[in-house]
PDB file of C-alpha atoms in Angstrom:
ATOM      1  CA  GLN A   1      96.630  64.945  97.402  1.00 66.00           C
ATOM      2  CA  LYS A   2      96.783  68.604  96.455  1.00 74.00           C
ATOM      3  CA  GLU A   3      96.122  69.464  92.832  1.00 89.00           C
ATOM      4  CA  VAL A   4      99.392  71.342  92.455  1.00 94.00           C
ATOM      5  CA  GLU A   5     102.366  70.575  94.680  1.00 94.00           C
ATOM      6  CA  GLN A   6     105.657  72.415  94.937  1.00 94.00           C
ATOM      7  CA  ASN A   7     108.876  71.850  96.901  1.00 85.00           C
ATOM      8  CA  SER A   8     108.033  73.224 100.316  1.00 74.00           C
ATOM      9  CA  GLY A   9     111.378  74.970 100.603  1.00 79.00           C
ATOM     10  CA  PRO A  10     112.856  77.220 101.585  1.00 91.00           C
ATOM     11  CA  LEU A  11     115.541  76.795  98.968  1.00 95.00           C
ATOM     12  CA  SER A  12     118.881  78.505  99.410  1.00 96.00           C
ATOM     13  CA  VAL A  13     121.546  78.708  96.707  1.00 96.00           C
ATOM     14  CA  PRO A  14     124.770  80.732  96.401  1.00 97.00           C
ATOM     15  CA  GLU A  15     124.980  83.576  93.929  1.00 97.00           C
ATOM     16  CA  GLY A  16     125.845  82.289  90.468  1.00 97.00           C
ATOM     17  CA  ALA A  17     124.438  78.798  91.053  1.00 97.00           C
ATOM     18  CA  ILE A  18     121.490  77.144  89.323  1.00 97.00           C
ATOM     19  CA  ALA A  19     118.232  77.146  91.268  1.00 97.00           C
ATOM     20  CA  SER A  20     115.804  74.343  90.453  1.00 96.00           C
ATOM     21  CA  LEU A  21     112.141  74.679  91.366  1.00 97.00           C
ATOM     22  CA  ASN A  22     109.733  71.795  90.895  1.00 96.00           C
ATOM     23  CA  CYS A  23     106.006  71.424  90.541  1.00 96.00           C
ATOM     24  CA  THR A  24     103.759  68.385  90.079  1.00 96.00           C
ATOM     25  CA  TYR A  25     100.074  68.402  89.192  1.00 95.00           C
ATOM     26  CA  SER A  26      97.302  65.836  89.410  1.00 93.00           C
ATOM     27  CA  ASP A  27      94.969  66.730  86.515  1.00 90.00           C
ATOM     28  CA  ARG A  28      96.163  64.978  83.353  1.00 90.00           C
ATOM     29  CA  GLY A  29      93.967  67.282  81.291  1.00 89.00           C
ATOM     30  CA  SER A  30      95.984  70.352  82.299  1.00 90.00           C
ATOM     31  CA  GLN A  31      97.096  72.345  79.293  1.00 89.00           C
ATOM     32  CA  SER A  32      98.803  75.557  80.374  1.00 92.00           C
ATOM     33  CA  PHE A  33     101.525  76.037  82.947  1.00 94.00           C
ATOM     34  CA  PHE A  34     102.774  79.271  84.460  1.00 95.00           C
ATOM     35  CA  TRP A  35     105.526  80.339  86.821  1.00 96.00           C
ATOM     36  CA  TYR A  36     104.996  83.539  88.799  1.00 96.00           C
ATOM     37  CA  ARG A  37     107.491  85.346  91.016  1.00 97.00           C
ATOM     38  CA  GLN A  38     106.242  87.083  94.138  1.00 96.00           C
ATOM     39  CA  TYR A  39     108.429  89.395  96.176  1.00 96.00           C
ATOM     40  CA  SER A  40     107.541  89.773  99.834  1.00 93.00           C
ATOM     41  CA  GLY A  41     104.557  92.074 100.228  1.00 93.00           C
ATOM     42  CA  LYS A  42     103.998  92.360  96.486  1.00 95.00           C
ATOM     43  CA  SER A  43     101.678  90.790  93.938  1.00 96.00           C
ATOM     44  CA  PRO A  44     102.651  87.871  91.683  1.00 96.00           C
ATOM     45  CA  GLU A  45     104.192  88.621  88.306  1.00 95.00           C
ATOM     46  CA  LEU A  46     104.638  86.230  85.390  1.00 93.00           C
ATOM     47  CA  ILE A  47     108.102  84.761  84.787  1.00 94.00           C
ATOM     48  CA  MET A  48     107.444  82.002  82.275  1.00 93.00           C
ATOM     49  CA  PHE A  49     104.638  80.080  80.666  1.00 93.00           C
ATOM     50  CA  ILE A  50     104.794  76.781  78.791  1.00 94.00           C
ATOM     51  CA  TYR A  51     102.180  74.816  76.882  1.00 91.00           C
ATOM     52  CA  SER A  52     104.133  72.027  75.139  1.00 88.00           C
ATOM     53  CA  ASN A  53     106.370  69.217  76.347  1.00 90.00           C
ATOM     54  CA  GLY A  54     110.033  70.081  76.445  1.00 93.00           C
ATOM     55  CA  ASP A  55     112.060  73.123  77.399  1.00 94.00           C
ATOM     56  CA  LYS A  56     111.389  76.806  76.938  1.00 94.00           C
ATOM     57  CA  GLU A  57     114.153  79.299  77.573  1.00 95.00           C
ATOM     58  CA  ASP A  58     113.965  83.026  78.263  1.00 94.00           C
ATOM     59  CA  GLY A  59     117.221  84.615  79.328  1.00 96.00           C
ATOM     60  CA  ARG A  60     118.368  83.018  82.580  1.00 97.00           C
ATOM     61  CA  PHE A  61     115.090  81.155  83.013  1.00 97.00           C
ATOM     62  CA  THR A  62     114.159  77.756  81.582  1.00 97.00           C
ATOM     63  CA  ALA A  63     110.788  76.093  82.034  1.00 97.00           C
ATOM     64  CA  GLN A  64     110.588  72.337  81.516  1.00 97.00           C
ATOM     65  CA  LEU A  65     107.353  70.407  81.009  1.00 96.00           C
ATOM     66  CA  ASN A  66     106.798  66.661  81.048  1.00 95.00           C
ATOM     67  CA  LYS A  67     103.100  65.923  80.687  1.00 93.00           C
ATOM     68  CA  ALA A  68     103.563  62.141  80.943  1.00 94.00           C
ATOM     69  CA  SER A  69     105.111  62.585  84.377  1.00 94.00           C
ATOM     70  CA  GLN A  70     102.813  65.533  85.223  1.00 95.00           C
ATOM     71  CA  TYR A  71     105.815  67.613  86.134  1.00 95.00           C
ATOM     72  CA  VAL A  72     106.886  71.157  85.394  1.00 97.00           C
ATOM     73  CA  SER A  73     110.053  72.833  86.590  1.00 97.00           C
ATOM     74  CA  LEU A  74     111.774  76.198  86.519  1.00 97.00           C
ATOM     75  CA  LEU A  75     115.545  76.520  86.313  1.00 97.00           C
ATOM     76  CA  ILE A  76     117.220  79.819  87.125  1.00 98.00           C
ATOM     77  CA  ARG A  77     120.799  80.011  85.875  1.00 98.00           C
ATOM     78  CA  ASP A  78     123.407  82.368  87.312  1.00 98.00           C
ATOM     79  CA  SER A  79     121.134  83.085  90.287  1.00 98.00           C
ATOM     80  CA  GLN A  80     121.265  86.644  91.627  1.00 97.00           C
ATOM     81  CA  PRO A  81     120.266  88.022  95.050  1.00 97.00           C
ATOM     82  CA  SER A  82     117.453  89.849  93.214  1.00 97.00           C
ATOM     83  CA  ASP A  83     115.973  86.428  92.363  1.00 97.00           C
ATOM     84  CA  SER A  84     115.206  85.921  96.064  1.00 97.00           C
ATOM     85  CA  ALA A  85     111.418  85.598  96.140  1.00 96.00           C
ATOM     86  CA  THR A  86     108.605  83.076  96.333  1.00 95.00           C
ATOM     87  CA  TYR A  87     107.907  81.237  93.081  1.00 96.00           C
ATOM     88  CA  LEU A  88     104.360  80.091  92.411  1.00 96.00           C
ATOM     89  CA  CYS A  89     103.455  77.351  89.955  1.00 96.00           C
ATOM     90  CA  ALA A  90     100.019  77.673  88.324  1.00 95.00           C
ATOM     91  CA  VAL A  91      98.262  75.040  86.250  1.00 94.00           C
ATOM     92  CA  ARG A  92      95.296  75.651  83.999  1.00 91.00           C
ATOM     93  CA  GLY A  93      92.963  72.918  82.777  1.00 82.00           C
ATOM     94  CA  PRO A  94      90.851  72.510  79.677  1.00 76.00           C
ATOM     95  CA  ASN A  95      88.454  75.078  81.116  1.00 71.00           C
ATOM     96  CA  ALA A  96      90.847  77.928  80.443  1.00 64.00           C
ATOM     97  CA  GLY A  97      88.982  80.106  82.905  1.00 75.00           C
ATOM     98  CA  LYS A  98      90.561  78.834  86.112  1.00 85.00           C
ATOM     99  CA  SER A  99      94.099  78.259  87.310  1.00 89.00           C
ATOM    100  CA  THR A 100      95.183  76.292  90.370  1.00 92.00           C
ATOM    101  CA  PHE A 101      98.215  77.560  92.260  1.00 94.00           C
ATOM    102  CA  GLY A 102     100.739  75.678  94.328  1.00 94.00           C
ATOM    103  CA  ASP A 103     101.736  76.969  97.757  1.00 93.00           C
ATOM    104  CA  GLY A 104     104.990  78.351  96.380  1.00 94.00           C
ATOM    105  CA  THR A 105     108.685  77.772  96.992  1.00 95.00           C
ATOM    106  CA  THR A 106     110.713  80.484  98.680  1.00 95.00           C
ATOM    107  CA  LEU A 107     114.142  80.959  97.127  1.00 96.00           C
ATOM    108  CA  THR A 108     117.006  82.784  98.807  1.00 97.00           C
ATOM    109  CA  VAL A 109     120.123  83.569  96.791  1.00 97.00           C
ATOM    110  CA  LYS A 110     123.067  84.318  99.077  1.00 96.00           C
ATOM    111  CA  PRO A 111     125.790  86.726  97.907  1.00 93.00           C
TER     112      PRO A 111
ATOM    113  CA  ASN B   1      97.659 102.156  81.539  1.00 72.00           C
ATOM    114  CA  ALA B   2      97.124 101.535  85.229  1.00 81.00           C
ATOM    115  CA  GLY B   3      96.636  97.764  84.727  1.00 93.00           C
ATOM    116  CA  VAL B   4      94.682  96.253  87.628  1.00 96.00           C
ATOM    117  CA  THR B   5      93.835  98.550  90.515  1.00 97.00           C
ATOM    118  CA  GLN B   6      92.368  97.622  93.891  1.00 98.00           C
ATOM    119  CA  THR B   7      90.901  99.653  96.699  1.00 97.00           C
ATOM    120  CA  PRO B   8      91.424  99.889  99.574  1.00 97.00           C
ATOM    121  CA  LYS B   9      95.049  98.857 100.161  1.00 96.00           C
ATOM    122  CA  PHE B  10      94.498  98.138 103.845  1.00 97.00           C
ATOM    123  CA  GLN B  11      91.369  97.569 105.933  1.00 96.00           C
ATOM    124  CA  VAL B  12      90.623  96.595 109.518  1.00 97.00           C
ATOM    125  CA  LEU B  13      87.137  95.300 110.294  1.00 97.00           C
ATOM    126  CA  LYS B  14      85.428  94.098 113.407  1.00 97.00           C
ATOM    127  CA  THR B  15      83.718  90.709 113.358  1.00 98.00           C
ATOM    128  CA  GLY B  16      80.295  91.019 111.772  1.00 97.00           C
ATOM    129  CA  GLN B  17      81.019  94.182 109.792  1.00 97.00           C
ATOM    130  CA  SER B  18      80.585  94.246 106.045  1.00 97.00           C
ATOM    131  CA  MET B  19      82.686  95.744 103.292  1.00 96.00           C
ATOM    132  CA  THR B  20      83.262  95.694  99.553  1.00 97.00           C
ATOM    133  CA  LEU B  21      86.652  95.346  97.896  1.00 98.00           C
ATOM    134  CA  GLN B  22      86.849  97.107  94.553  1.00 97.00           C
ATOM    135  CA  CYS B  23      88.823  96.012  91.504  1.00 97.00           C
ATOM    136  CA  ALA B  24      89.135  97.610  88.083  1.00 97.00           C
ATOM    137  CA  GLN B  25      91.221  96.837  84.984  1.00 96.00           C
ATOM    138  CA  ASP B  26      91.855  98.973  81.929  1.00 94.00           C
ATOM    139  CA  MET B  27      93.266  96.257  79.642  1.00 93.00           C
ATOM    140  CA  ASN B  28      89.935  95.256  78.088  1.00 93.00           C
ATOM    141  CA  HIS B  29      90.273  91.752  79.539  1.00 93.00           C
ATOM    142  CA  ASN B  30      87.234  89.501  79.571  1.00 92.00           C
ATOM    143  CA  SER B  31      88.085  87.408  82.621  1.00 94.00           C
ATOM    144  CA  MET B  32      88.526  88.644  86.165  1.00 96.00           C
ATOM    145  CA  TYR B  33      89.347  86.825  89.408  1.00 96.00           C
ATOM    146  CA  TRP B  34      89.413  87.211  93.167  1.00 98.00           C
ATOM    147  CA  TYR B  35      91.982  85.271  95.197  1.00 97.00           C
ATOM    148  CA  ARG B  36      92.976  85.173  98.827  1.00 97.00           C
ATOM    149  CA  GLN B  37      96.473  84.438 100.038  1.00 97.00           C
ATOM    150  CA  ASP B  38      97.154  83.338 103.599  1.00 94.00           C
ATOM    151  CA  PRO B  39     100.682  83.373 105.067  1.00 85.00           C
ATOM    152  CA  GLY B  40     102.944  80.728 103.532  1.00 78.00           C
ATOM    153  CA  MET B  41     100.294  79.627 101.107  1.00 80.00           C
ATOM    154  CA  GLY B  42      99.530  80.035  97.476  1.00 87.00           C
ATOM    155  CA  LEU B  43      96.571  81.767  95.938  1.00 93.00           C
ATOM    156  CA  ARG B  44      93.133  80.277  96.474  1.00 95.00           C
ATOM    157  CA  LEU B  45      90.394  81.222  94.065  1.00 94.00           C
ATOM    158  CA  ILE B  46      87.303  82.748  95.662  1.00 97.00           C
ATOM    159  CA  TYR B  47      85.211  83.694  92.620  1.00 96.00           C
ATOM    160  CA  TYR B  48      85.842  84.422  88.991  1.00 95.00           C
ATOM    161  CA  SER B  49      84.033  85.989  86.063  1.00 95.00           C
ATOM    162  CA  ALA B  50      84.764  84.620  82.600  1.00 91.00           C
ATOM    163  CA  SER B  51      82.964  87.504  80.943  1.00 90.00           C
ATOM    164  CA  GLU B  52      80.730  90.439  81.727  1.00 89.00           C
ATOM    165  CA  GLY B  53      77.485  89.197  83.235  1.00 89.00           C
ATOM    166  CA  THR B  54      78.784  85.832  84.465  1.00 93.00           C
ATOM    167  CA  THR B  55      80.294  84.762  87.777  1.00 95.00           C
ATOM    168  CA  ASP B  56      81.344  81.358  89.121  1.00 94.00           C
ATOM    169  CA  LYS B  57      82.499  79.978  92.439  1.00 95.00           C
ATOM    170  CA  GLY B  58      86.096  79.027  93.017  1.00 93.00           C
ATOM    171  CA  GLU B  59      87.657  76.890  95.744  1.00 91.00           C
ATOM    172  CA  VAL B  60      86.689  79.017  98.765  1.00 95.00           C
ATOM    173  CA  PRO B  61      83.490  81.022  98.018  1.00 97.00           C
ATOM    174  CA  ASN B  62      81.762  80.725 101.412  1.00 96.00           C
ATOM    175  CA  GLY B  63      81.276  84.068 103.125  1.00 96.00           C
ATOM    176  CA  TYR B  64      81.789  86.106  99.950  1.00 97.00           C
ATOM    177  CA  ASN B  65      79.705  87.529  97.127  1.00 97.00           C
ATOM    178  CA  VAL B  66      80.802  89.160  93.900  1.00 97.00           C
ATOM    179  CA  SER B  67      79.454  91.522  91.285  1.00 96.00           C
ATOM    180  CA  ARG B  68      80.773  91.975  87.773  1.00 96.00           C
ATOM    181  CA  LEU B  69      79.546  95.529  87.371  1.00 87.00           C
ATOM    182  CA  ASN B  70      80.782  95.927  83.795  1.00 94.00           C
ATOM    183  CA  LYS B  71      83.743  94.710  81.754  1.00 95.00           C
ATOM    184  CA  ARG B  72      86.176  96.808  83.785  1.00 96.00           C
ATOM    185  CA  GLU B  73      85.010  96.268  87.348  1.00 97.00           C
ATOM    186  CA  PHE B  74      84.658  93.227  89.600  1.00 97.00           C
ATOM    187  CA  SER B  75      83.858  93.710  93.286  1.00 97.00           C
ATOM    188  CA  LEU B  76      84.073  91.317  96.236  1.00 98.00           C
ATOM    189  CA  ARG B  77      81.743  91.712  99.215  1.00 98.00           C
ATOM    190  CA  LEU B  78      82.073  90.353 102.707  1.00 97.00           C
ATOM    191  CA  GLU B  79      78.606  90.493 104.255  1.00 93.00           C
ATOM    192  CA  SER B  80      79.586  89.552 107.818  1.00 96.00           C
ATOM    193  CA  ALA B  81      83.329  89.473 108.297  1.00 96.00           C
ATOM    194  CA  ALA B  82      84.936  86.731 110.391  1.00 97.00           C
ATOM    195  CA  PRO B  83      88.515  86.452 111.740  1.00 96.00           C
ATOM    196  CA  SER B  84      89.058  83.525 109.336  1.00 96.00           C
ATOM    197  CA  GLN B  85      88.751  86.035 106.479  1.00 97.00           C
ATOM    198  CA  THR B  86      91.885  87.847 107.587  1.00 97.00           C
ATOM    199  CA  SER B  87      94.059  87.569 104.503  1.00 97.00           C
ATOM    200  CA  VAL B  88      95.554  89.373 101.540  1.00 98.00           C
ATOM    201  CA  TYR B  89      93.102  89.639  98.662  1.00 98.00           C
ATOM    202  CA  PHE B  90      94.280  89.850  95.067  1.00 98.00           C
ATOM    203  CA  CYS B  91      92.234  90.712  92.031  1.00 98.00           C
ATOM    204  CA  ALA B  92      93.471  89.552  88.627  1.00 96.00           C
ATOM    205  CA  SER B  93      92.409  89.723  85.006  1.00 95.00           C
ATOM    206  CA  LYS B  94      93.383  87.958  81.814  1.00 91.00           C
ATOM    207  CA  PHE B  95      92.745  87.843  78.087  1.00 85.00           C
ATOM    208  CA  ARG B  96      91.843  84.429  76.651  1.00 79.00           C
ATOM    209  CA  ASP B  97      94.391  81.773  77.663  1.00 75.00           C
ATOM    210  CA  TYR B  98      97.213  84.168  78.409  1.00 81.00           C
ATOM    211  CA  GLU B  99      98.697  84.976  81.782  1.00 86.00           C
ATOM    212  CA  GLN B 100      96.879  86.705  84.580  1.00 90.00           C
ATOM    213  CA  TYR B 101      97.750  90.236  85.648  1.00 94.00           C
ATOM    214  CA  PHE B 102      97.423  90.922  89.344  1.00 96.00           C
ATOM    215  CA  GLY B 103      96.483  94.010  91.274  1.00 97.00           C
ATOM    216  CA  PRO B 104      98.567  95.236  94.248  1.00 97.00           C
ATOM    217  CA  GLY B 105      96.380  93.491  96.833  1.00 97.00           C
ATOM    218  CA  THR B 106      94.230  94.463  99.804  1.00 97.00           C
ATOM    219  CA  ARG B 107      95.433  93.538 103.270  1.00 97.00           C
ATOM    220  CA  LEU B 108      92.368  92.793 105.394  1.00 97.00           C
ATOM    221  CA  THR B 109      92.401  92.180 109.123  1.00 97.00           C
ATOM    222  CA  VAL B 110      89.258  91.086 110.946  1.00 97.00           C
ATOM    223  CA  THR B 111      89.384  91.423 114.721  1.00 96.00           C
TER     224      THR B 111
END
């Protein structure tokens, strides 16, 4: 079992829809959770981070964390073609030095 | 601020050649990282440095060496390149438990 698993995708949604990206992790001691967006040929950039159980909202983005189920998700409301990218989930354990990344989910938003 | 810079942007090596990838950050971050990203995959940690003077192995350290030259600079060396090291290499840095900032990447091809 991989330490961090994401929907393999690709995921395609129409413009204006909600895109839901999921991530599960195996280390129960994980404490910090990050979502990065990576456009093709570019480097990852942070979208959201979440440390506590529950929801965290920032504009059109909502991160949801359920530590009991070892599950973290990213919801993108009112999806735009510019949201088309690969989304990487990263999980950081008690040793705050290292993060483990999932393989990413590629999202395409169709006009 | 330039953030995280990497040189070179592109490199082609023959099997057995050596090279050093350079990374520098101007954000006064303590921690620095080297990742590789293969097509369709997430980021795999090669080596990291939690602070100046320390380095630790990540998931895939074989065939690589690193040097944390000072707080700003963290280099990655391939002593004898192999085709399996063809990849995109990203350097990143972070402050404490906050998010990582990534450089633009180096695209390396080993023939």
